[in-house]
Amino acid sequence: MRLRDHDTSGTRHRRRSGLAAAPLAALLLVGCLAHVDTGSSLVGQPSPGAAREVPLRVVEQDGRTLAFVPVTIEGQGPFMFALDTGASTSAVDDDVADRVGLEPTGERRSVSGVLGSGQVPVAQVDQWNVGDERLDPGEVTVIDLGPLGEGGGIRGLLGSDVLSDFGSITIDYDDSVLTIRAP
C-alpha cells in the first residue's frame, strides 16, 4: 500500500476528480450493505451551494485507489473511513463501536457481499463528524472488518446514506480533498 505521491518535477501521476465511479476495494472485500434510510445529514447546514472541504487520504493498493476520510465518533478518533458510494448504509468496525461505546439499538440488518451475507447489529451514533463537519445523529451497522481494520486500516465505511445527504460531493484525488456542497 502506498500513498499517492508526486514525481520529482512536481507533476502529479494522474488527474482524476469527480464522483467515485467504481466501488472501493473495501466494498469488494466487505460487500454492499443492505439499503437503510438513516436520514443522516449535516447539522446546521450552510447556505445552499456553500462548499466545505474535508481532507482525504488517498492510497493505492494492488492497483486500486482508495479514498479515506477522518471520522470522529462520540468525541473519539479520528478513525479512517473509506468513502464507499456503493454501500447503501454506513458501517463501523465492531472494535471501534466497542471502544467509543456505541449503544446497540437491538435491531439487526441484513448485509451481503462477496464474503457472504448475514445479520449484523445496528448502533446509534449521537455525535459524529467527517473532518470538521458535524453530522446528524443516526444509525450505523456494526461489522467485523477483520484484517481490513487491523493496524489502523479501514475502521468503517461512509456510505451513500450519508454521502447523498450532502447535495453533491467532489472527490479530488490529486489534491486529496473531498468537497461537500450543501443542497
mmCIF file of C-alpha atoms in Angstrom:
data_model
loop_
_atom_site.group_PDB
_atom_site.id
_atom_site.type_symbol
_atom_site.label_atom_id
_atom_site.label_comp_id
_atom_site.label_asym_id
_atom_site.label_seq_id
_atom_site.Cartn_x
_atom_site.Cartn_y
_atom_site.Cartn_z
ATOM 1 C CA MET A 1 0.000 0.000 0.000
ATOM 2 C CA ARG A 2 1.404 3.439 -0.810
ATOM 3 C CA LEU A 3 0.230 6.990 -0.569
ATOM 4 C CA ARG A 4 -0.072 8.803 -3.869
ATOM 5 C CA ASP A 5 2.964 10.975 -4.393
ATOM 6 C CA HIS A 6 4.378 13.333 -6.973
ATOM 7 C CA ASP A 7 7.325 12.787 -9.269
ATOM 8 C CA THR A 8 10.432 14.949 -8.943
ATOM 9 C CA SER A 9 9.130 17.545 -11.419
ATOM 10 C CA GLY A 10 6.111 18.169 -9.207
ATOM 11 C CA THR A 11 3.748 16.710 -11.806
ATOM 12 C CA ARG A 12 1.006 14.522 -10.462
ATOM 13 C CA HIS A 13 0.901 10.905 -11.559
ATOM 14 C CA ARG A 14 -2.758 11.033 -12.551
ATOM 15 C CA ARG A 15 -5.501 13.609 -12.807
ATOM 16 C CA ARG A 16 -8.885 12.435 -11.605
ATOM 17 C CA SER A 17 -11.670 14.240 -9.856
ATOM 18 C CA GLY A 18 -15.415 13.916 -9.580
ATOM 19 C CA LEU A 19 -17.618 11.291 -8.018
ATOM 20 C CA ALA A 20 -16.077 7.910 -7.426
ATOM 21 C CA ALA A 21 -17.070 5.836 -10.423
ATOM 22 C CA ALA A 22 -16.328 2.390 -9.056
ATOM 23 C CA PRO A 23 -16.717 0.791 -5.633
ATOM 24 C CA LEU A 24 -13.638 0.933 -3.471
ATOM 25 C CA ALA A 25 -11.562 -2.115 -2.617
ATOM 26 C CA ALA A 26 -13.236 -2.097 0.794
ATOM 27 C CA LEU A 27 -16.547 -2.692 -0.931
ATOM 28 C CA LEU A 28 -15.051 -5.606 -2.821
ATOM 29 C CA LEU A 29 -13.813 -7.158 0.409
ATOM 30 C CA VAL A 30 -16.674 -6.276 2.718
ATOM 31 C CA GLY A 31 -19.513 -6.155 0.182
ATOM 32 C CA CYS A 32 -22.501 -3.922 -0.357
ATOM 33 C CA LEU A 33 -24.629 -3.351 2.692
ATOM 34 C CA ALA A 34 -28.401 -3.613 2.724
ATOM 35 C CA HIS A 35 -30.247 -0.376 1.967
ATOM 36 C CA VAL A 36 -31.118 1.583 5.071
ATOM 37 C CA ASP A 37 -32.530 5.100 5.180
ATOM 38 C CA THR A 38 -30.944 6.672 8.252
ATOM 39 C CA GLY A 39 -31.755 10.275 7.424
ATOM 40 C CA SER A 40 -28.202 11.419 8.214
ATOM 41 C CA SER A 41 -27.331 14.928 7.128
ATOM 42 C CA LEU A 42 -25.171 17.825 8.124
ATOM 43 C CA VAL A 43 -26.233 19.717 11.231
ATOM 44 C CA GLY A 44 -26.529 23.488 10.956
ATOM 45 C CA GLN A 45 -26.457 23.437 7.177
ATOM 46 C CA PRO A 46 -24.850 26.428 5.477
ATOM 47 C CA SER A 47 -26.472 28.353 2.660
ATOM 48 C CA PRO A 48 -27.352 26.316 -0.443
ATOM 49 C CA GLY A 49 -24.353 25.616 -2.646
ATOM 50 C CA ALA A 50 -21.795 26.555 0.024
ATOM 51 C CA ALA A 51 -18.695 24.378 -0.255
ATOM 52 C CA ARG A 52 -16.666 22.895 2.574
ATOM 53 C CA GLU A 53 -13.541 20.813 2.249
ATOM 54 C CA VAL A 54 -12.535 17.659 4.107
ATOM 55 C CA PRO A 55 -9.012 16.252 3.774
ATOM 56 C CA LEU A 56 -8.710 12.873 2.079
ATOM 57 C CA ARG A 57 -6.062 10.251 2.441
ATOM 58 C CA VAL A 58 -5.617 8.687 -0.981
ATOM 59 C CA VAL A 59 -3.991 5.255 -1.015
ATOM 60 C CA GLU A 60 -3.078 2.997 -3.901
ATOM 61 C CA GLN A 61 -3.223 -0.709 -3.122
ATOM 62 C CA ASP A 62 -2.985 -3.617 -5.538
ATOM 63 C CA GLY A 63 -3.778 -1.347 -8.495
ATOM 64 C CA ARG A 64 -6.822 0.161 -6.760
ATOM 65 C CA THR A 65 -7.233 3.665 -5.441
ATOM 66 C CA LEU A 66 -8.904 4.113 -2.052
ATOM 67 C CA ALA A 67 -10.129 7.393 -0.564
ATOM 68 C CA PHE A 68 -10.309 7.690 3.219
ATOM 69 C CA VAL A 69 -11.807 10.464 5.333
ATOM 70 C CA PRO A 70 -11.280 11.102 9.044
ATOM 71 C CA VAL A 71 -14.408 10.389 11.087
ATOM 72 C CA THR A 72 -14.718 11.262 14.763
ATOM 73 C CA ILE A 73 -17.314 9.294 16.722
ATOM 74 C CA GLU A 74 -18.578 10.288 20.164
ATOM 75 C CA GLY A 75 -15.570 12.607 20.542
ATOM 76 C CA GLN A 76 -13.017 9.877 19.808
ATOM 77 C CA GLY A 77 -10.801 9.289 16.820
ATOM 78 C CA PRO A 78 -10.416 10.261 14.119
ATOM 79 C CA PHE A 79 -10.885 6.869 12.504
ATOM 80 C CA MET A 80 -10.205 6.358 8.820
ATOM 81 C CA PHE A 81 -13.415 5.533 6.952
ATOM 82 C CA ALA A 82 -13.401 4.528 3.300
ATOM 83 C CA LEU A 83 -15.658 6.605 1.088
ATOM 84 C CA ASP A 84 -17.928 3.952 -0.356
ATOM 85 C CA THR A 85 -20.572 5.226 -2.759
ATOM 86 C CA GLY A 86 -21.596 1.613 -3.404
ATOM 87 C CA ALA A 87 -22.588 0.949 0.216
ATOM 88 C CA SER A 88 -26.160 1.981 0.929
ATOM 89 C CA THR A 89 -25.506 2.383 4.651
ATOM 90 C CA SER A 90 -22.524 3.482 6.682
ATOM 91 C CA ALA A 91 -20.776 0.934 8.853
ATOM 92 C CA VAL A 92 -18.306 0.920 11.713
ATOM 93 C CA ASP A 93 -15.881 -1.808 12.730
ATOM 94 C CA ASP A 94 -17.065 -3.681 15.830
ATOM 95 C CA ASP A 95 -13.839 -2.869 17.715
ATOM 96 C CA VAL A 96 -14.405 0.868 17.142
ATOM 97 C CA ALA A 97 -18.059 0.582 18.197
ATOM 98 C CA ASP A 98 -16.956 -1.059 21.454
ATOM 99 C CA ARG A 99 -14.148 1.450 22.013
ATOM 100 C CA VAL A 100 -16.364 4.537 21.644
ATOM 101 C CA GLY A 101 -19.305 2.978 23.482
ATOM 102 C CA LEU A 102 -21.921 2.976 20.728
ATOM 103 C CA GLU A 103 -25.289 1.845 22.043
ATOM 104 C CA PRO A 104 -26.887 -1.058 20.175
ATOM 105 C CA THR A 105 -30.459 -0.394 19.077
ATOM 106 C CA GLY A 106 -31.401 -4.075 19.369
ATOM 107 C CA GLU A 107 -32.130 -4.159 15.648
ATOM 108 C CA ARG A 108 -30.229 -6.396 13.226
ATOM 109 C CA ARG A 109 -29.952 -5.753 9.486
ATOM 110 C CA SER A 110 -29.023 -7.917 6.548
ATOM 111 C CA VAL A 111 -25.713 -7.316 4.824
ATOM 112 C CA SER A 112 -24.378 -9.118 1.804
ATOM 113 C CA GLY A 113 -21.293 -9.045 -0.334
ATOM 114 C CA VAL A 114 -18.574 -11.155 -1.856
ATOM 115 C CA LEU A 115 -17.667 -12.645 1.517
ATOM 116 C CA GLY A 116 -21.186 -13.821 2.188
ATOM 117 C CA SER A 117 -24.250 -12.471 3.912
ATOM 118 C CA GLY A 118 -25.725 -12.315 7.360
ATOM 119 C CA GLN A 119 -27.463 -10.269 10.021
ATOM 120 C CA VAL A 120 -25.428 -7.614 11.835
ATOM 121 C CA PRO A 121 -26.246 -5.344 14.764
ATOM 122 C CA VAL A 122 -27.196 -1.698 14.414
ATOM 123 C CA ALA A 123 -25.917 1.014 16.756
ATOM 124 C CA GLN A 124 -26.920 4.589 17.467
ATOM 125 C CA VAL A 125 -24.359 7.353 16.838
ATOM 126 C CA ASP A 126 -25.218 10.505 18.776
ATOM 127 C CA GLN A 127 -22.220 12.594 17.750
ATOM 128 C CA TRP A 128 -20.009 12.176 14.703
ATOM 129 C CA ASN A 129 -18.062 14.314 12.300
ATOM 130 C CA VAL A 130 -16.493 13.850 8.902
ATOM 131 C CA GLY A 131 -13.432 16.063 9.107
ATOM 132 C CA ASP A 132 -14.691 19.158 10.934
ATOM 133 C CA GLU A 133 -18.230 18.813 9.573
ATOM 134 C CA ARG A 134 -20.767 17.642 12.109
ATOM 135 C CA LEU A 135 -23.308 15.025 11.052
ATOM 136 C CA ASP A 136 -26.796 14.468 12.411
ATOM 137 C CA PRO A 137 -27.188 11.626 14.890
ATOM 138 C CA GLY A 138 -28.038 8.401 13.126
ATOM 139 C CA GLU A 139 -27.630 4.667 12.912
ATOM 140 C CA VAL A 140 -24.772 2.580 11.559
ATOM 141 C CA THR A 141 -24.354 -1.119 11.052
ATOM 142 C CA VAL A 142 -21.632 -2.732 13.135
ATOM 143 C CA ILE A 143 -19.452 -5.183 11.221
ATOM 144 C CA ASP A 144 -16.240 -7.075 11.796
ATOM 145 C CA LEU A 145 -13.792 -5.645 9.274
ATOM 146 C CA GLY A 146 -11.222 -8.229 10.378
ATOM 147 C CA PRO A 147 -7.856 -7.769 8.689
ATOM 148 C CA LEU A 148 -9.042 -4.570 6.987
ATOM 149 C CA GLY A 149 -9.405 -2.867 10.358
ATOM 150 C CA GLU A 150 -6.205 -4.165 11.947
ATOM 151 C CA GLY A 151 -3.309 -1.771 12.343
ATOM 152 C CA GLY A 152 -5.494 1.327 11.970
ATOM 153 C CA GLY A 153 -6.609 0.499 8.413
ATOM 154 C CA ILE A 154 -10.235 0.818 7.369
ATOM 155 C CA ARG A 155 -12.242 1.462 10.527
ATOM 156 C CA GLY A 156 -15.552 1.990 8.773
ATOM 157 C CA LEU A 157 -17.378 2.826 5.580
ATOM 158 C CA LEU A 158 -19.025 6.163 4.883
ATOM 159 C CA GLY A 159 -21.860 5.073 2.608
ATOM 160 C CA SER A 160 -24.378 6.701 0.329
ATOM 161 C CA ASP A 161 -26.827 7.164 3.234
ATOM 162 C CA VAL A 162 -24.562 9.969 4.447
ATOM 163 C CA LEU A 163 -22.890 10.997 1.186
ATOM 164 C CA SER A 164 -26.188 11.531 -0.659
ATOM 165 C CA ASP A 165 -27.366 13.969 2.004
ATOM 166 C CA PHE A 166 -24.548 16.372 1.195
ATOM 167 C CA GLY A 167 -26.222 17.600 -2.010
ATOM 168 C CA SER A 168 -23.125 16.933 -4.071
ATOM 169 C CA ILE A 169 -19.597 15.843 -3.402
ATOM 170 C CA THR A 170 -16.399 16.059 -5.400
ATOM 171 C CA ILE A 171 -13.531 13.713 -4.752
ATOM 172 C CA ASP A 172 -10.270 15.297 -5.884
ATOM 173 C CA TYR A 173 -7.718 12.511 -5.823
ATOM 174 C CA ASP A 174 -4.814 14.728 -6.894
ATOM 175 C CA ASP A 175 -5.260 17.359 -4.197
ATOM 176 C CA SER A 176 -6.576 14.843 -1.609
ATOM 177 C CA VAL A 177 -9.733 16.821 -0.865
ATOM 178 C CA LEU A 178 -13.398 15.897 -0.535
ATOM 179 C CA THR A 179 -15.550 18.938 -1.360
ATOM 180 C CA ILE A 180 -19.040 18.918 0.100
ATOM 181 C CA ARG A 181 -21.710 21.220 -1.274
ATOM 182 C CA ALA A 182 -24.853 21.855 0.735
ATOM 183 C CA PRO A 183 -28.127 21.035 -1.068
#
